[in-house]
């Protein structure tokens, strides 16, 4: 709807430009918002205020001219001028009802695919394999997963890339430890975190061990077979831990999506060579660097992007440069989205800029760092275990599930054990994910079990429960919401109209999530929808509706709400329950 209104305004602007009312070439972004008070229309645009000055008119006068120039549209029943010069649009109730009736017939709920479809590389999760996945990787994993799902639903081709850290000097230490304790290797590796700590301790206390570890790094880089065998084994075990976490989190990531840092090793010398040929390299203290004018330190001196160390070693940035050109040339991406901690913002700005200058990516390719903030504990400080260690992701999920179990059992002691466990899993995992997804990704947030498991507010339990309420409407009528429902949607009561207007916005919300990489917009939308359904249900009886046509209409609205909630939650990577 907002898109339609934008197009109408666009038309009006073009007409006024032709008539000389507006200066030629003025093409501002047209903002269309939901109105707070629906008695003044459903949508409002401030365009007349934005263009009043360049047009040399008072906002209200410009609004008058725009109003006269607006083409008619069957979906809009009324346009009015309000306040200082807002254009307020009222949606046509019958057109809206018809749209929702059509959505009900459609497996895509009336959401159109974007055209043209794009090929989008999504860089997500990407933990370092030397250690166990910790809570910090939750965000890159689930935010990236949700955005990938939304883009796919909108028709894009998504190529997931799990850019795991599977290379680097810390592997020398780990391999040395694995060699030292071959028998214990398998069992100790069940606890990667403990293994890492033990290896680090040996490294710190024994100079001989440390020397050997360094020697193994050299051998690994030279591709020495025994070393490579150990390295592969280590990574396979570490990756299987990650895969367990993905499966448990209901995240669509598979072993085939892994393309770790090491896969670019053979290309790193070319990257450096090509940068040299492009005239971008400068040697500084023996290191190969690219200096970009726009990145300077506090003293105003240009910051180097180091691509090769004085000793010949490569860096994180070198690998990322190789990855950008793989994503452009081989994967032929139109867009590449990087779901990585906000603290790496400078790194990505630099990598993207160097990649562009060197021609590693085709000029039309979008490179976007979708940064996210830190996950803190309930106390607002970085999330740690009681003894100050990093919190393992798996432990966190175990605890969420255990807490959900206790909660559900208390609410519903009569449930069979199997069902109780199933509900606890869906609620527990869903709560952890939803708490994260519902916050704007760029802000830090506090992890708090009590909040996320609450049945009130913008939480997973609230939404899952809202969905079961819709399901129960159908159960009470002795049927489920499947197949064709008779009748038509009629929008008479204000609560019906409000719910309907929000239902019709599902598609545009998804487009926004896909463009900006912000699942919290979808969470906010679903939360709103659940609230509107609740008021509708309270004010517009379904089971006790006076006549059959009204009951059918309301049931159809309920069905579309249920389907939208389920589809929305699925796109966020949450499972739903029929009862809880
Ligand atoms: N392994 C890195 C880390 O844990 C994240 C990698 C993100 N992706 C990338 N292309 N740099 O911090």
PDB file of N, CA, C and O and ligand atoms in Angstrom, residues 123-128 134 137 161 163-165 261 316 320 323 327 338-341 344 347-348, ligand 1:
ATOM      1  N   UNK A 123      27.119 -13.861   4.379  1.00  0.00           N
ATOM      2  CA  UNK A 123      28.242 -14.324   5.205  1.00  0.00           C
ATOM      3  C   UNK A 123      27.722 -14.335   6.637  1.00  0.00           C
ATOM      4  O   UNK A 123      27.411 -13.287   7.198  1.00  0.00           O
ATOM      5  N   UNK A 124      27.561 -15.526   7.200  1.00  0.00           N
ATOM      6  CA  UNK A 124      26.946 -15.598   8.520  1.00  0.00           C
ATOM      7  C   UNK A 124      27.636 -16.636   9.396  1.00  0.00           C
ATOM      8  O   UNK A 124      28.399 -17.465   8.882  1.00  0.00           O
ATOM      9  N   UNK A 125      27.365 -16.546  10.670  1.00  0.00           N
ATOM     10  CA  UNK A 125      27.923 -17.439  11.693  1.00  0.00           C
ATOM     11  C   UNK A 125      29.446 -17.307  11.764  1.00  0.00           C
ATOM     12  O   UNK A 125      29.964 -16.612  12.601  1.00  0.00           O
ATOM     13  N   UNK A 126      30.165 -17.970  10.884  1.00  0.00           N
ATOM     14  CA  UNK A 126      31.617 -17.789  10.733  1.00  0.00           C
ATOM     15  C   UNK A 126      32.422 -17.769  12.036  1.00  0.00           C
ATOM     16  O   UNK A 126      33.200 -16.846  12.279  1.00  0.00           O
ATOM     17  N   UNK A 127      32.254 -18.784  12.893  1.00  0.00           N
ATOM     18  CA  UNK A 127      33.055 -18.821  14.128  1.00  0.00           C
ATOM     19  C   UNK A 127      34.500 -19.213  13.833  1.00  0.00           C
ATOM     20  O   UNK A 127      34.806 -19.679  12.731  1.00  0.00           O
ATOM     21  N   UNK A 128      35.349 -19.017  14.827  1.00  0.00           N
ATOM     22  CA  UNK A 128      36.710 -19.527  14.714  1.00  0.00           C
ATOM     23  C   UNK A 128      36.718 -20.967  15.216  1.00  0.00           C
ATOM     24  O   UNK A 128      36.237 -21.247  16.306  1.00  0.00           O
ATOM     25  N   UNK A 134      30.676 -19.677  20.965  1.00  0.00           N
ATOM     26  CA  UNK A 134      30.180 -19.068  22.193  1.00  0.00           C
ATOM     27  C   UNK A 134      29.017 -18.152  21.875  1.00  0.00           C
ATOM     28  O   UNK A 134      28.612 -18.029  20.720  1.00  0.00           O
ATOM     29  N   UNK A 137      28.532 -15.802  18.856  1.00  0.00           N
ATOM     30  CA  UNK A 137      28.207 -16.290  17.518  1.00  0.00           C
ATOM     31  C   UNK A 137      26.727 -16.515  17.308  1.00  0.00           C
ATOM     32  O   UNK A 137      26.286 -16.779  16.208  1.00  0.00           O
ATOM     33  N   UNK A 161      27.400 -18.399   3.121  1.00  0.00           N
ATOM     34  CA  UNK A 161      28.834 -18.651   3.222  1.00  0.00           C
ATOM     35  C   UNK A 161      29.245 -18.597   4.692  1.00  0.00           C
ATOM     36  O   UNK A 161      29.162 -17.541   5.336  1.00  0.00           O
ATOM     37  N   UNK A 163      32.093 -18.433   6.717  1.00  0.00           N
ATOM     38  CA  UNK A 163      33.512 -18.080   6.542  1.00  0.00           C
ATOM     39  C   UNK A 163      34.252 -18.384   7.857  1.00  0.00           C
ATOM     40  O   UNK A 163      34.715 -17.485   8.560  1.00  0.00           O
ATOM     41  N   UNK A 164      34.348 -19.668   8.188  1.00  0.00           N
ATOM     42  CA  UNK A 164      34.909 -20.052   9.493  1.00  0.00           C
ATOM     43  C   UNK A 164      36.406 -19.750   9.553  1.00  0.00           C
ATOM     44  O   UNK A 164      37.111 -19.805   8.543  1.00  0.00           O
ATOM     45  N   UNK A 165      36.874 -19.435  10.756  1.00  0.00           N
ATOM     46  CA  UNK A 165      38.305 -19.214  10.971  1.00  0.00           C
ATOM     47  C   UNK A 165      38.970 -20.568  11.171  1.00  0.00           C
ATOM     48  O   UNK A 165      38.955 -21.126  12.262  1.00  0.00           O
ATOM     49  N   UNK A 261      38.368 -19.733   5.881  1.00  0.00           N
ATOM     50  CA  UNK A 261      39.477 -18.863   5.462  1.00  0.00           C
ATOM     51  C   UNK A 261      40.511 -19.636   4.639  1.00  0.00           C
ATOM     52  O   UNK A 261      41.050 -19.128   3.663  1.00  0.00           O
ATOM     53  N   UNK A 316      43.917 -11.403   8.143  1.00  0.00           N
ATOM     54  CA  UNK A 316      42.451 -11.494   8.048  1.00  0.00           C
ATOM     55  C   UNK A 316      41.950 -10.706   6.836  1.00  0.00           C
ATOM     56  O   UNK A 316      41.099 -11.179   6.075  1.00  0.00           O
ATOM     57  N   UNK A 320      39.856 -11.823   3.400  1.00  0.00           N
ATOM     58  CA  UNK A 320      38.567 -11.221   3.067  1.00  0.00           C
ATOM     59  C   UNK A 320      38.588 -10.589   1.680  1.00  0.00           C
ATOM     60  O   UNK A 320      37.574 -10.588   0.980  1.00  0.00           O
ATOM     61  N   UNK A 323      38.078 -13.322  -0.657  1.00  0.00           N
ATOM     62  CA  UNK A 323      36.671 -13.751  -0.610  1.00  0.00           C
ATOM     63  C   UNK A 323      35.770 -12.808  -1.407  1.00  0.00           C
ATOM     64  O   UNK A 323      34.850 -13.260  -2.088  1.00  0.00           O
ATOM     65  N   UNK A 327      33.354 -14.068  -4.425  1.00  0.00           N
ATOM     66  CA  UNK A 327      31.906 -13.832  -4.366  1.00  0.00           C
ATOM     67  C   UNK A 327      31.413 -13.068  -5.592  1.00  0.00           C
ATOM     68  O   UNK A 327      30.294 -13.270  -6.047  1.00  0.00           O
ATOM     69  N   UNK A 338      27.340  -9.096   5.102  1.00  0.00           N
ATOM     70  CA  UNK A 338      28.232  -9.661   6.118  1.00  0.00           C
ATOM     71  C   UNK A 338      27.624  -9.460   7.499  1.00  0.00           C
ATOM     72  O   UNK A 338      27.548  -8.326   7.980  1.00  0.00           O
ATOM     73  N   UNK A 339      27.190 -10.553   8.117  1.00  0.00           N
ATOM     74  CA  UNK A 339      26.648 -10.453   9.470  1.00  0.00           C
ATOM     75  C   UNK A 339      27.777 -10.700  10.464  1.00  0.00           C
ATOM     76  O   UNK A 339      28.072 -11.847  10.822  1.00  0.00           O
ATOM     77  N   UNK A 340      28.423  -9.631  10.849  1.00  0.00           N
ATOM     78  CA  UNK A 340      29.613  -9.718  11.700  1.00  0.00           C
ATOM     79  C   UNK A 340      29.553  -8.578  12.722  1.00  0.00           C
ATOM     80  O   UNK A 340      29.052  -7.484  12.443  1.00  0.00           O
ATOM     81  N   UNK A 341      30.100  -8.875  13.896  1.00  0.00           N
ATOM     82  CA  UNK A 341      30.191  -7.914  14.999  1.00  0.00           C
ATOM     83  C   UNK A 341      30.519  -6.483  14.521  1.00  0.00           C
ATOM     84  O   UNK A 341      31.407  -6.278  13.703  1.00  0.00           O
ATOM     85  N   UNK A 344      33.949  -4.830  13.992  1.00  0.00           N
ATOM     86  CA  UNK A 344      34.775  -5.029  12.797  1.00  0.00           C
ATOM     87  C   UNK A 344      34.388  -4.057  11.674  1.00  0.00           C
ATOM     88  O   UNK A 344      34.766  -4.259  10.519  1.00  0.00           O
ATOM     89  N   UNK A 347      37.288  -2.615   9.611  1.00  0.00           N
ATOM     90  CA  UNK A 347      37.854  -3.676   8.767  1.00  0.00           C
ATOM     91  C   UNK A 347      37.054  -3.818   7.467  1.00  0.00           C
ATOM     92  O   UNK A 347      37.618  -3.849   6.377  1.00  0.00           O
ATOM     93  N   UNK A 348      35.730  -3.885   7.584  1.00  0.00           N
ATOM     94  CA  UNK A 348      34.928  -4.093   6.377  1.00  0.00           C
ATOM     95  C   UNK A 348      34.904  -2.860   5.474  1.00  0.00           C
ATOM     96  O   UNK A 348      34.951  -2.987   4.253  1.00  0.00           O
TER      97      UNK A 348
HETATM   98  N1  LIG B   1      35.781 -15.542  12.284  1.00  0.00           N
HETATM   99  C1  LIG B   1      35.475 -14.157  12.525  1.00  0.00           C
HETATM  100  C2  LIG B   1      35.214 -13.940  14.006  1.00  0.00           C
HETATM  101  O1  LIG B   1      34.830 -14.866  14.708  1.00  0.00           O
HETATM  102  C3  LIG B   1      34.284 -13.683  11.748  1.00  0.00           C
HETATM  103  C4  LIG B   1      34.369 -13.811  10.263  1.00  0.00           C
HETATM  104  C5  LIG B   1      33.314 -13.004   9.581  1.00  0.00           C
HETATM  105  N2  LIG B   1      33.345 -13.061   8.159  1.00  0.00           N
HETATM  106  C6  LIG B   1      34.262 -12.494   7.369  1.00  0.00           C
HETATM  107  N3  LIG B   1      34.144 -12.621   6.070  1.00  0.00           N
HETATM  108  N4  LIG B   1      35.270 -11.819   7.875  1.00  0.00           N
HETATM  109  O2  LIG B   1      35.354 -12.823  14.464  1.00  0.00           O
END
